[in-house]
């Protein structure tokens, strides 16, 4: 099998793995903060929060910021691993 056709199969598999759950899984994708707030209200109904958020972005913006944070973290980790791998390779070749 040629490399380009192999890459296309891998790409198709990745796209399917990302798209199929979005199409077939029906559920409420609430966050951990919402679940914790509901649990607190259940366990201690008279609880009053100490403060409230200064701004509350729309859910789409909140999700985008979370995804951006995850991407930046993954990029930083990948860069660091590559840097250390490059340094180790350079040392072993000297």
mmCIF file of C-alpha atoms in Angstrom:
data_model
loop_
_atom_site.group_PDB
_atom_site.id
_atom_site.type_symbol
_atom_site.label_atom_id
_atom_site.label_comp_id
_atom_site.label_asym_id
_atom_site.label_seq_id
_atom_site.Cartn_x
_atom_site.Cartn_y
_atom_site.Cartn_z
ATOM 1 C CA UNK A 1 0.000 0.000 0.000
ATOM 2 C CA UNK A 2 1.362 3.414 -0.940
ATOM 3 C CA UNK A 3 2.113 5.922 1.769
ATOM 4 C CA UNK A 4 -0.333 8.527 0.444
ATOM 5 C CA UNK A 5 -3.260 6.072 0.382
ATOM 6 C CA UNK A 6 -2.320 4.882 3.865
ATOM 7 C CA UNK A 7 -2.325 8.496 5.087
ATOM 8 C CA UNK A 8 -5.731 9.098 3.496
ATOM 9 C CA UNK A 9 -7.154 6.039 5.295
ATOM 10 C CA UNK A 10 -5.780 7.275 8.601
ATOM 11 C CA UNK A 11 -7.217 10.749 7.942
ATOM 12 C CA UNK A 12 -10.631 9.269 7.094
ATOM 13 C CA UNK A 13 -10.564 7.181 10.288
ATOM 14 C CA UNK A 14 -9.737 10.255 12.393
ATOM 15 C CA UNK A 15 -12.541 12.276 10.784
ATOM 16 C CA UNK A 16 -15.016 9.438 11.373
ATOM 17 C CA UNK A 17 -13.940 9.043 14.998
ATOM 18 C CA UNK A 18 -14.544 12.759 15.529
ATOM 19 C CA UNK A 19 -17.829 13.005 13.604
ATOM 20 C CA UNK A 20 -19.667 9.800 14.556
ATOM 21 C CA UNK A 21 -20.024 10.557 18.278
ATOM 22 C CA UNK A 22 -21.377 14.010 17.438
ATOM 23 C CA UNK A 23 -23.983 12.459 15.156
ATOM 24 C CA UNK A 24 -25.095 9.488 17.244
ATOM 25 C CA UNK A 25 -24.570 10.408 20.902
ATOM 26 C CA UNK A 26 -27.475 12.361 22.304
ATOM 27 C CA UNK A 27 -26.784 13.790 25.705
ATOM 28 C CA UNK A 28 -26.408 16.796 27.889
ATOM 29 C CA UNK A 29 -22.846 18.046 27.751
ATOM 30 C CA UNK A 30 -22.877 20.050 30.971
ATOM 31 C CA UNK A 31 -19.676 21.048 32.657
ATOM 32 C CA UNK A 32 -18.223 20.001 35.984
ATOM 33 C CA UNK A 33 -19.046 23.405 37.463
ATOM 34 C CA UNK A 34 -22.748 22.947 36.726
ATOM 35 C CA UNK A 35 -22.740 19.441 38.192
ATOM 36 C CA UNK A 36 -20.978 20.670 41.338
ATOM 37 C CA UNK A 37 -23.445 23.535 41.731
ATOM 38 C CA UNK A 38 -26.400 21.139 41.463
ATOM 39 C CA UNK A 39 -24.844 18.780 44.012
ATOM 40 C CA UNK A 40 -24.233 21.631 46.466
ATOM 41 C CA UNK A 41 -27.841 22.784 46.099
ATOM 42 C CA UNK A 42 -29.001 19.223 46.761
ATOM 43 C CA UNK A 43 -26.815 18.675 49.831
ATOM 44 C CA UNK A 44 -27.032 22.162 51.350
ATOM 45 C CA UNK A 45 -30.021 24.119 49.953
ATOM 46 C CA UNK A 46 -29.365 27.224 52.072
ATOM 47 C CA UNK A 47 -25.770 27.676 50.849
ATOM 48 C CA UNK A 48 -25.004 31.157 49.513
ATOM 49 C CA UNK A 49 -21.963 31.602 47.215
ATOM 50 C CA UNK A 50 -19.294 34.013 48.472
ATOM 51 C CA UNK A 51 -19.092 35.856 45.159
ATOM 52 C CA UNK A 52 -20.274 35.645 41.569
ATOM 53 C CA UNK A 53 -18.392 35.814 38.279
ATOM 54 C CA UNK A 54 -17.533 39.236 36.915
ATOM 55 C CA UNK A 55 -18.371 38.150 33.390
ATOM 56 C CA UNK A 56 -20.095 35.056 32.067
ATOM 57 C CA UNK A 57 -19.278 34.416 28.413
ATOM 58 C CA UNK A 58 -21.746 32.515 26.238
ATOM 59 C CA UNK A 59 -21.303 28.707 26.281
ATOM 60 C CA UNK A 60 -19.772 28.725 22.783
ATOM 61 C CA UNK A 61 -17.113 31.239 23.828
ATOM 62 C CA UNK A 62 -16.433 29.326 27.014
ATOM 63 C CA UNK A 63 -15.927 26.105 25.033
ATOM 64 C CA UNK A 64 -13.665 27.883 22.554
ATOM 65 C CA UNK A 65 -11.507 29.284 25.357
ATOM 66 C CA UNK A 66 -11.266 25.832 26.955
ATOM 67 C CA UNK A 67 -10.228 24.308 23.605
ATOM 68 C CA UNK A 68 -7.662 27.077 23.105
ATOM 69 C CA UNK A 69 -6.241 26.405 26.560
ATOM 70 C CA UNK A 70 -5.990 22.679 25.782
ATOM 71 C CA UNK A 71 -4.312 23.361 22.422
ATOM 72 C CA UNK A 72 -1.761 25.724 23.955
ATOM 73 C CA UNK A 73 -0.996 23.202 26.690
ATOM 74 C CA UNK A 74 -0.563 20.384 24.177
ATOM 75 C CA UNK A 75 1.681 22.588 22.029
ATOM 76 C CA UNK A 76 3.826 23.479 25.026
ATOM 77 C CA UNK A 77 4.148 19.834 26.085
ATOM 78 C CA UNK A 78 4.970 18.755 22.510
ATOM 79 C CA UNK A 79 7.579 21.506 22.157
ATOM 80 C CA UNK A 80 9.191 20.559 25.476
ATOM 81 C CA UNK A 81 9.333 16.859 24.612
ATOM 82 C CA UNK A 82 10.806 17.684 21.191
ATOM 83 C CA UNK A 83 13.369 20.012 22.749
ATOM 84 C CA UNK A 84 14.553 17.395 25.232
ATOM 85 C CA UNK A 85 14.573 14.675 22.557
ATOM 86 C CA UNK A 86 16.645 16.917 20.272
ATOM 87 C CA UNK A 87 19.111 17.685 23.031
ATOM 88 C CA UNK A 88 19.461 13.982 23.902
ATOM 89 C CA UNK A 89 19.987 13.083 20.232
ATOM 90 C CA UNK A 90 22.609 15.822 19.844
ATOM 91 C CA UNK A 91 24.457 14.611 22.947
ATOM 92 C CA UNK A 92 24.464 10.998 21.774
ATOM 93 C CA UNK A 93 25.870 11.984 18.344
ATOM 94 C CA UNK A 94 28.764 13.978 19.854
#
